[in-house]
PDB file of C-alpha atoms in Angstrom:
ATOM      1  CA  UNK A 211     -96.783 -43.471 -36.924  1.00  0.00           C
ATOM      2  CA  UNK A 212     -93.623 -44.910 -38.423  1.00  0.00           C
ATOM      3  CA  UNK A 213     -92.227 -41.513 -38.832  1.00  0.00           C
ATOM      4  CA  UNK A 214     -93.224 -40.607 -35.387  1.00  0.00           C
ATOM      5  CA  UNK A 215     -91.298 -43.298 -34.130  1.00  0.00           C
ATOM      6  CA  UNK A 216     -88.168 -42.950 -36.267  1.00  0.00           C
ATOM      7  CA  UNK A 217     -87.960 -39.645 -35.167  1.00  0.00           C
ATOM      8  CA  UNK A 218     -88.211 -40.947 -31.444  1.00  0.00           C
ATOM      9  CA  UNK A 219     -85.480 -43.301 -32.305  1.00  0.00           C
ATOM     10  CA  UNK A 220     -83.487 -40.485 -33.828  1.00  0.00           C
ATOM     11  CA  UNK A 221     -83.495 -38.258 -30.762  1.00  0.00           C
ATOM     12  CA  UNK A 222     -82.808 -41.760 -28.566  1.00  0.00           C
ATOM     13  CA  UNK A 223     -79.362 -42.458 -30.421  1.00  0.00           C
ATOM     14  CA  UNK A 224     -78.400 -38.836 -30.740  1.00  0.00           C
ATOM     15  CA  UNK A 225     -79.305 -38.007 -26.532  1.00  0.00           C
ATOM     16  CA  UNK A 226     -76.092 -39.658 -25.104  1.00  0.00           C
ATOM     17  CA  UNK A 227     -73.656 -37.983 -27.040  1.00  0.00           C
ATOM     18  CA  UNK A 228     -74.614 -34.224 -25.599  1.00  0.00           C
ATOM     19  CA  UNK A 229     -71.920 -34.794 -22.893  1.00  0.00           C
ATOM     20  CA  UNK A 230     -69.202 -32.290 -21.646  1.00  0.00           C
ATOM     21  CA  UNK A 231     -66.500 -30.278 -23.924  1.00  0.00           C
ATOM     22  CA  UNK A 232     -64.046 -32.382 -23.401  1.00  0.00           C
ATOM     23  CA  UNK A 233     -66.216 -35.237 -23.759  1.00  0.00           C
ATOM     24  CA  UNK A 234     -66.988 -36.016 -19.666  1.00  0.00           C
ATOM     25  CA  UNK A 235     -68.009 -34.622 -17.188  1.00  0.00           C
ATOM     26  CA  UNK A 236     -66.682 -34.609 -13.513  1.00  0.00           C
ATOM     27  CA  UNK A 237     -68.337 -34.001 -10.854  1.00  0.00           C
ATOM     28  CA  UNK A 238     -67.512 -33.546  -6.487  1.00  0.00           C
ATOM     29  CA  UNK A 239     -70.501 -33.601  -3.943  1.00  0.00           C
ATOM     30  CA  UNK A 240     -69.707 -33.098  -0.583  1.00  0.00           C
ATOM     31  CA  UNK A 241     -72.279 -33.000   2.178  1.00  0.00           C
ATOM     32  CA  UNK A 242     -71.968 -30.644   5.237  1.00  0.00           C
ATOM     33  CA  UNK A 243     -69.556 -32.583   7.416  1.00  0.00           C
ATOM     34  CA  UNK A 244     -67.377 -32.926   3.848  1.00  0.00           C
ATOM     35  CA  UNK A 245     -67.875 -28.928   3.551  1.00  0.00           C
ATOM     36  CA  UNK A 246     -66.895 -28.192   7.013  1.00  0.00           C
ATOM     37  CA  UNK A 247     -63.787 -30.650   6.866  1.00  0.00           C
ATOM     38  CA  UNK A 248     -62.458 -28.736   3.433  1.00  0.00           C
ATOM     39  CA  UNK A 249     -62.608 -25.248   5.269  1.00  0.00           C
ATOM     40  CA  UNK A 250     -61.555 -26.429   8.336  1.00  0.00           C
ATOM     41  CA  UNK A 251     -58.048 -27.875   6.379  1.00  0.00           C
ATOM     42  CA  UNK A 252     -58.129 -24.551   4.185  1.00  0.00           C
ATOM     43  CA  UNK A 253     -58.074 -22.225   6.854  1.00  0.00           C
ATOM     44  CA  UNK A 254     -55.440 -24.284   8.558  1.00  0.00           C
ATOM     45  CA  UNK A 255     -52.856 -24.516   5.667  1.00  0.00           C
ATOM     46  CA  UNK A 256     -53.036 -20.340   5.460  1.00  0.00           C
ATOM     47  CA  UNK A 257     -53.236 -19.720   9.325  1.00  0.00           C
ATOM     48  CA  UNK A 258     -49.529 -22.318   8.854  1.00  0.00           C
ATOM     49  CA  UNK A 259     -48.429 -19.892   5.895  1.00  0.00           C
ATOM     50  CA  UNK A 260     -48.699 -16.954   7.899  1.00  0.00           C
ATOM     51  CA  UNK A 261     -47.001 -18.425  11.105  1.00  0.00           C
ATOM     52  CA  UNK A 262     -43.813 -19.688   8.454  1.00  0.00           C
ATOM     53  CA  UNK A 263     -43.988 -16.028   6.919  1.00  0.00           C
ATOM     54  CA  UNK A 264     -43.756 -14.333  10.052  1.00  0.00           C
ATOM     55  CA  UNK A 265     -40.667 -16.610  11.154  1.00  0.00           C
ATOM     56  CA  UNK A 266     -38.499 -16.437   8.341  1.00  0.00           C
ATOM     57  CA  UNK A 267     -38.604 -12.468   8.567  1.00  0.00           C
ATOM     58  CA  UNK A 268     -37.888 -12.569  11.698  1.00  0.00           C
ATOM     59  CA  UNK A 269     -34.929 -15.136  12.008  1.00  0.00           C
ATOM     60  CA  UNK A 270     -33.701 -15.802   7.977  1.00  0.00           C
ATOM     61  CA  UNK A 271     -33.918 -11.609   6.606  1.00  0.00           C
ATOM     62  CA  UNK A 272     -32.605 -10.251   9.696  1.00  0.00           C
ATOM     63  CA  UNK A 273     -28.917  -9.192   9.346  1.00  0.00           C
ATOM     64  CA  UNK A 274     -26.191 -10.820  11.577  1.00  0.00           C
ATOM     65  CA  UNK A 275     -25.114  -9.484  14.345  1.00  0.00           C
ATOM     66  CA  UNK A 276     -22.494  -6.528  13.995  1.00  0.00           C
ATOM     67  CA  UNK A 277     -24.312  -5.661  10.638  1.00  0.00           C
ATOM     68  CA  UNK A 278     -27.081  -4.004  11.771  1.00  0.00           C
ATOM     69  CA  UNK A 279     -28.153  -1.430   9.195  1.00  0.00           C
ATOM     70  CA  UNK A 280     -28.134   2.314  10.317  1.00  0.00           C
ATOM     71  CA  UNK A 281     -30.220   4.645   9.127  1.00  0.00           C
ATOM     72  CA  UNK A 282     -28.993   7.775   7.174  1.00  0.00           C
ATOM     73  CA  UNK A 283     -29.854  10.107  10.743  1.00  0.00           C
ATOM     74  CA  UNK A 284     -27.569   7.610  12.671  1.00  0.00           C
ATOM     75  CA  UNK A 285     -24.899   7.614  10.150  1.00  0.00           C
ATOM     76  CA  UNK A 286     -24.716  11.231   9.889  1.00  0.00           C
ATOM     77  CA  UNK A 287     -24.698  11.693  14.240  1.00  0.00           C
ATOM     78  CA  UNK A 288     -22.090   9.196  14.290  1.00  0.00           C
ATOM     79  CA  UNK A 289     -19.840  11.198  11.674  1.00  0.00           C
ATOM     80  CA  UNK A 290     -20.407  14.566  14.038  1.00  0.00           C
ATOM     81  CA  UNK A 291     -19.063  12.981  17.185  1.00  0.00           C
ATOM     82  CA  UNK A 292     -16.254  15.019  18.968  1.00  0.00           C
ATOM     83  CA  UNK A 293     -14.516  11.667  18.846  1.00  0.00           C
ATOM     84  CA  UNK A 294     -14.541  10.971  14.828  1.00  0.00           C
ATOM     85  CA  UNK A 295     -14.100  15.207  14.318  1.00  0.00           C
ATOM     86  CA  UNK A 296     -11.373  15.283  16.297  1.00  0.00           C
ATOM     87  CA  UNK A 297      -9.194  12.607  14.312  1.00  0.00           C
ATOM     88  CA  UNK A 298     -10.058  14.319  10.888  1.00  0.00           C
ATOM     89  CA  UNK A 299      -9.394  17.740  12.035  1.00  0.00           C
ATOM     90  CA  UNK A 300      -5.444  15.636  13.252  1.00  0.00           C
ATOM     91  CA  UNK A 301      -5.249  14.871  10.226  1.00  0.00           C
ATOM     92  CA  UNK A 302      -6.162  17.275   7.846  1.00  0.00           C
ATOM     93  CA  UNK A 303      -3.692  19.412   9.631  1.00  0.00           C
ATOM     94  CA  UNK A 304      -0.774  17.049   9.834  1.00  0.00           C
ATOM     95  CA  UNK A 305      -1.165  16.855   5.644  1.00  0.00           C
ATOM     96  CA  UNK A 306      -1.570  20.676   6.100  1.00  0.00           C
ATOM     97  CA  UNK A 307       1.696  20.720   7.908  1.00  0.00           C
ATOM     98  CA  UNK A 308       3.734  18.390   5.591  1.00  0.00           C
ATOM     99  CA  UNK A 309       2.773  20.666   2.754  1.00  0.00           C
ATOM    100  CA  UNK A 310       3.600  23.792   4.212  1.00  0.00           C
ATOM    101  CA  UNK A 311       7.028  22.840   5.057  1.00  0.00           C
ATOM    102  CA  UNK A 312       9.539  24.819   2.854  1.00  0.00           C
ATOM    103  CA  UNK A 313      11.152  22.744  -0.147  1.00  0.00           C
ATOM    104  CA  UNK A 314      14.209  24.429   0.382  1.00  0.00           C
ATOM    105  CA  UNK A 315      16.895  24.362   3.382  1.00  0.00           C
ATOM    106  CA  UNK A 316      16.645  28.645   2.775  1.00  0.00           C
ATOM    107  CA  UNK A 317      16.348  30.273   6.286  1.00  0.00           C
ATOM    108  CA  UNK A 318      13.539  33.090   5.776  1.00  0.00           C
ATOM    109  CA  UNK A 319      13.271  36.040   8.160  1.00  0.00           C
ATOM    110  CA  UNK A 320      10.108  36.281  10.409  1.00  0.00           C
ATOM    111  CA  UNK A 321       7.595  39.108   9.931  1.00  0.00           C
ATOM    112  CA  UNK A 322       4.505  39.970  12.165  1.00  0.00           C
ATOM    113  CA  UNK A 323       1.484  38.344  11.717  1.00  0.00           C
ATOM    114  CA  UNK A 324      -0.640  41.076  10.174  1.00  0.00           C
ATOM    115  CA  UNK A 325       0.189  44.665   8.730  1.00  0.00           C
ATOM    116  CA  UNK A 326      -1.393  46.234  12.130  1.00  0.00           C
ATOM    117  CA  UNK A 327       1.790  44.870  13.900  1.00  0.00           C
ATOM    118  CA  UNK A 328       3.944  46.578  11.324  1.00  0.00           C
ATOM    119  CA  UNK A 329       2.676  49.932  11.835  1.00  0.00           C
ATOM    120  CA  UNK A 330       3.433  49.338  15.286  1.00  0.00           C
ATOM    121  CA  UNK A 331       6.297  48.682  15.053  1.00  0.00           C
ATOM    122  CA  UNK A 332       9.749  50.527  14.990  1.00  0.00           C
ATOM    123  CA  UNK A 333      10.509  51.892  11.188  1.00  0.00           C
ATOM    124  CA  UNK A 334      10.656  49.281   8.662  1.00  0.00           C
ATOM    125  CA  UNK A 335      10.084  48.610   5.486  1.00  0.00           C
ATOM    126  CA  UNK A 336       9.613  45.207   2.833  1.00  0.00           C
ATOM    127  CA  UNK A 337      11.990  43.526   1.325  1.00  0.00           C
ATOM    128  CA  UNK A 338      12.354  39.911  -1.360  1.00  0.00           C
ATOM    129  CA  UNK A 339      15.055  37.522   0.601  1.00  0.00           C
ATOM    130  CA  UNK A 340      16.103  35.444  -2.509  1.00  0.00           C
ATOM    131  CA  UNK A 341      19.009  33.735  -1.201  1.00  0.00           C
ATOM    132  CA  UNK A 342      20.949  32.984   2.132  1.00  0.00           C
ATOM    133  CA  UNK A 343      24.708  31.911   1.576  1.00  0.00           C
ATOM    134  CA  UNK A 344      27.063  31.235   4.050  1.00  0.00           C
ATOM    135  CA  UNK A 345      30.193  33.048   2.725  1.00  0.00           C
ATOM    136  CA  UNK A 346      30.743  36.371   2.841  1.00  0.00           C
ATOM    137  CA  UNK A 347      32.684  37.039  -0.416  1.00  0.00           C
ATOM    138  CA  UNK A 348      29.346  34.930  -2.374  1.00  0.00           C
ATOM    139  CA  UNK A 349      26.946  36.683  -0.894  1.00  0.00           C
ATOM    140  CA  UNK A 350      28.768  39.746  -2.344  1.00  0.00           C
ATOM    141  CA  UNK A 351      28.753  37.948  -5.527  1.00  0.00           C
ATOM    142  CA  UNK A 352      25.437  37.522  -5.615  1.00  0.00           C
ATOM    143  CA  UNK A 353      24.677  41.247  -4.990  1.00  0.00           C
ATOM    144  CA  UNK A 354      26.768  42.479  -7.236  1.00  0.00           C
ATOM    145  CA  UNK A 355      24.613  40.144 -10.300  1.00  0.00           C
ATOM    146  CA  UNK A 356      21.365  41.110  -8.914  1.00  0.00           C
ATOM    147  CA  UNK A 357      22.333  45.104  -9.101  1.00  0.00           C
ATOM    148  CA  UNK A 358      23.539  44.152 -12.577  1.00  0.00           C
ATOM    149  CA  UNK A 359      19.949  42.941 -13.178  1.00  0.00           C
ATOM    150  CA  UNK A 360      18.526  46.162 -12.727  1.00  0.00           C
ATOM    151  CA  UNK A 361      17.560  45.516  -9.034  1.00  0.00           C
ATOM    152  CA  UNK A 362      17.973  46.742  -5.987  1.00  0.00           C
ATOM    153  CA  UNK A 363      19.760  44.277  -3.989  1.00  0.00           C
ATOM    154  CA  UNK A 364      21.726  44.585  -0.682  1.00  0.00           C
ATOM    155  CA  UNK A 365      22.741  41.843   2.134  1.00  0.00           C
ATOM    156  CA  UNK A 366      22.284  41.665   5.584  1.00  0.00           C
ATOM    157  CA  UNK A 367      24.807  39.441   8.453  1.00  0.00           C
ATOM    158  CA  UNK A 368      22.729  37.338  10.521  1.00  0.00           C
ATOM    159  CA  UNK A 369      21.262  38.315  13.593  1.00  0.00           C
ATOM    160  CA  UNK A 370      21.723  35.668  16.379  1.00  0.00           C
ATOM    161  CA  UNK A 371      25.680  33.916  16.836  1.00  0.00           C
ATOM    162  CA  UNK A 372      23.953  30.103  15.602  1.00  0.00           C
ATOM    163  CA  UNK A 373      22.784  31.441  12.411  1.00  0.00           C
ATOM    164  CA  UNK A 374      25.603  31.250  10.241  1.00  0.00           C
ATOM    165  CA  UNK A 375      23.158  32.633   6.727  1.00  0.00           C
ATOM    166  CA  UNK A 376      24.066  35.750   5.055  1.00  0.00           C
ATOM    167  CA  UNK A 377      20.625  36.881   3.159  1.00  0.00           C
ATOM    168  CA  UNK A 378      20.712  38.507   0.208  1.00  0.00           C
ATOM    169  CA  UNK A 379      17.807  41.172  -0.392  1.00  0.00           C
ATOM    170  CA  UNK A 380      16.067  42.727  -3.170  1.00  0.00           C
ATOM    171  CA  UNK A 381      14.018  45.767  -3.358  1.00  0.00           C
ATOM    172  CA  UNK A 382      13.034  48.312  -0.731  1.00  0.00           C
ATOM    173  CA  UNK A 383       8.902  49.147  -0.624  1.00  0.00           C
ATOM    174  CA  UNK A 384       6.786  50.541   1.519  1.00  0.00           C
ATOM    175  CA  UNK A 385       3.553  48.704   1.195  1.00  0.00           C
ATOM    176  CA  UNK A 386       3.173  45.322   0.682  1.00  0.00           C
ATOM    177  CA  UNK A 387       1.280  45.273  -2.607  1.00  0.00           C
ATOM    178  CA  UNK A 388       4.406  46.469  -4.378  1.00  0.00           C
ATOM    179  CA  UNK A 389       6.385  43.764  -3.115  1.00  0.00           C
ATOM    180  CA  UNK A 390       4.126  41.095  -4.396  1.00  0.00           C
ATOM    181  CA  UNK A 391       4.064  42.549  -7.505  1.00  0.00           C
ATOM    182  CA  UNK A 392       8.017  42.077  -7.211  1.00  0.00           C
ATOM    183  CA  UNK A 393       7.383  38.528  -6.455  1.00  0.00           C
ATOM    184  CA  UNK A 394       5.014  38.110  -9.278  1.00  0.00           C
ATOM    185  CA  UNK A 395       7.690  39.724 -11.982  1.00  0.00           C
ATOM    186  CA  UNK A 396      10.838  37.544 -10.153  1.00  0.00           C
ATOM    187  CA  UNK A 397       8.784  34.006 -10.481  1.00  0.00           C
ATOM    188  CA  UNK A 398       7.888  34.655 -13.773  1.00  0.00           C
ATOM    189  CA  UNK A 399      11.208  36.413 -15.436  1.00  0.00           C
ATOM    190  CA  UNK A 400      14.035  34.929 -13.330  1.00  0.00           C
ATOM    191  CA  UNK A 401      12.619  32.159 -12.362  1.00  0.00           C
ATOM    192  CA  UNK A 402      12.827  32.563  -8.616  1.00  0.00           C
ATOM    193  CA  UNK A 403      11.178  31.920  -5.625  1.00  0.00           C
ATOM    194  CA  UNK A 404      11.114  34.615  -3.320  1.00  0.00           C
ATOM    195  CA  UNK A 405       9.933  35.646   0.321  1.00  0.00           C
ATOM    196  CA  UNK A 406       8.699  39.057   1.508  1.00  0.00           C
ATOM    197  CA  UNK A 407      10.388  39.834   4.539  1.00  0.00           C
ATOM    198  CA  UNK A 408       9.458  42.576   7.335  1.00  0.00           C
ATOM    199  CA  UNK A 409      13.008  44.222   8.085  1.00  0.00           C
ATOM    200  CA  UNK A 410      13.771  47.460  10.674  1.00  0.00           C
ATOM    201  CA  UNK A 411      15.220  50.471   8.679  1.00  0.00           C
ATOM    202  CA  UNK A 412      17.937  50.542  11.479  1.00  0.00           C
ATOM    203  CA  UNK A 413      19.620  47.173  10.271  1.00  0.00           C
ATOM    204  CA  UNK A 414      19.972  48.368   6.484  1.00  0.00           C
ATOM    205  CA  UNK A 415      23.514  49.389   6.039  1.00  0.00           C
ATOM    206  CA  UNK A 416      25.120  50.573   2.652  1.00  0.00           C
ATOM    207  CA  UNK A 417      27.683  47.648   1.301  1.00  0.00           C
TER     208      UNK A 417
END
């Protein structure tokens, strides 16, 4: 009997201290009004979350007014307007035009447009103007060092009473493939920039 009751004594002392982990234990009870209240105050606090969510997309992430974002399809009808194609095509030609205009104050004789207009036309054959001088006895000059050269030069008076340019010629051909080739050897031997020009056979005359 003593054992019996030391043993009851044991488990008496050694009962209380079977508590929680951390040593206590907390607890909540809530009846149904408390139940309903706490749902009632949850649902609220998201239904708020989503009204503030919607809001700040609408009025804080939208982009000020005249930077409204276009979409890739917009950009790209925009850029194929008459309007916008107009001004590039202006000015890709003017920049065309300012780099097409000759580097030098050389007048150049004016030949058709294409090789059908040639053929129709009266006689003629191709020529290299490499020069235009005003002076008669120069142009002569100049001539005179060209046939030296091994070429066949020559020099025509100007056409119209306000051009005062002699032009000095080089080479007589045919076709005009031979004549670039002509242009090809002069640019890269002598170092000169030449122009094919369309002449009549009637204005050749012997020097």
């Amino acid at each position: 009997m003593r054992r019996r009751c030391l043993a009851t004594d044991n488990l008496g002392m050694t009962a209380p201290k079977q508590k929680g982990r951390f040593g206590f234990v907390i607890r909540f009870e809530l009846g149904l009004l408390g139940m309903f209240s706490l749902t009632l105050v949850t649902g609220c606090i998201f239904f708020w979350m989503f009204i503030i969510g919607i809001w700040a997309g609408q009025t804080i992430l939208q982009p000020a007014p005249g930077e409204v974002a276009k979409s890739p399809l917009a950009k790209l009808a925009g850029a194929l307007k008459p309007g916008k194609q107009d001004t590039v095509d202006s000015g890709a030609s003017s920049a065309q035009k300012e780099n097409m205009e000759p580097t030098t104050e050389m007048p150049v004789e004016s030949a058709p447009a294409s090789e059908t207009e040639w053929a129709e036309a009266e006689p003629s054959f191709f020529a290299l103007q490499i020069s235009a001088v005003r002076d008669q006895d120069r142009a002569q000059q100049d001539v005179a060092e060209w046939r030296g050269r091994g070429y066949e030069a020559f020099s025509l008076p100007p056409e119209d009473e306000d051009d005062p340019f002699i032009r000095i010629y080089v080479g007589k051909f045919d076709k005009l493939a031979d004549a670039n080739q002509l242009i090809a050897k002069l640019e890269k031997e002598e170092k000169v920039k030449a122009y094919i020009a369309l002449l009549p056979a009637s204005r050749l005359k012997s020097p």
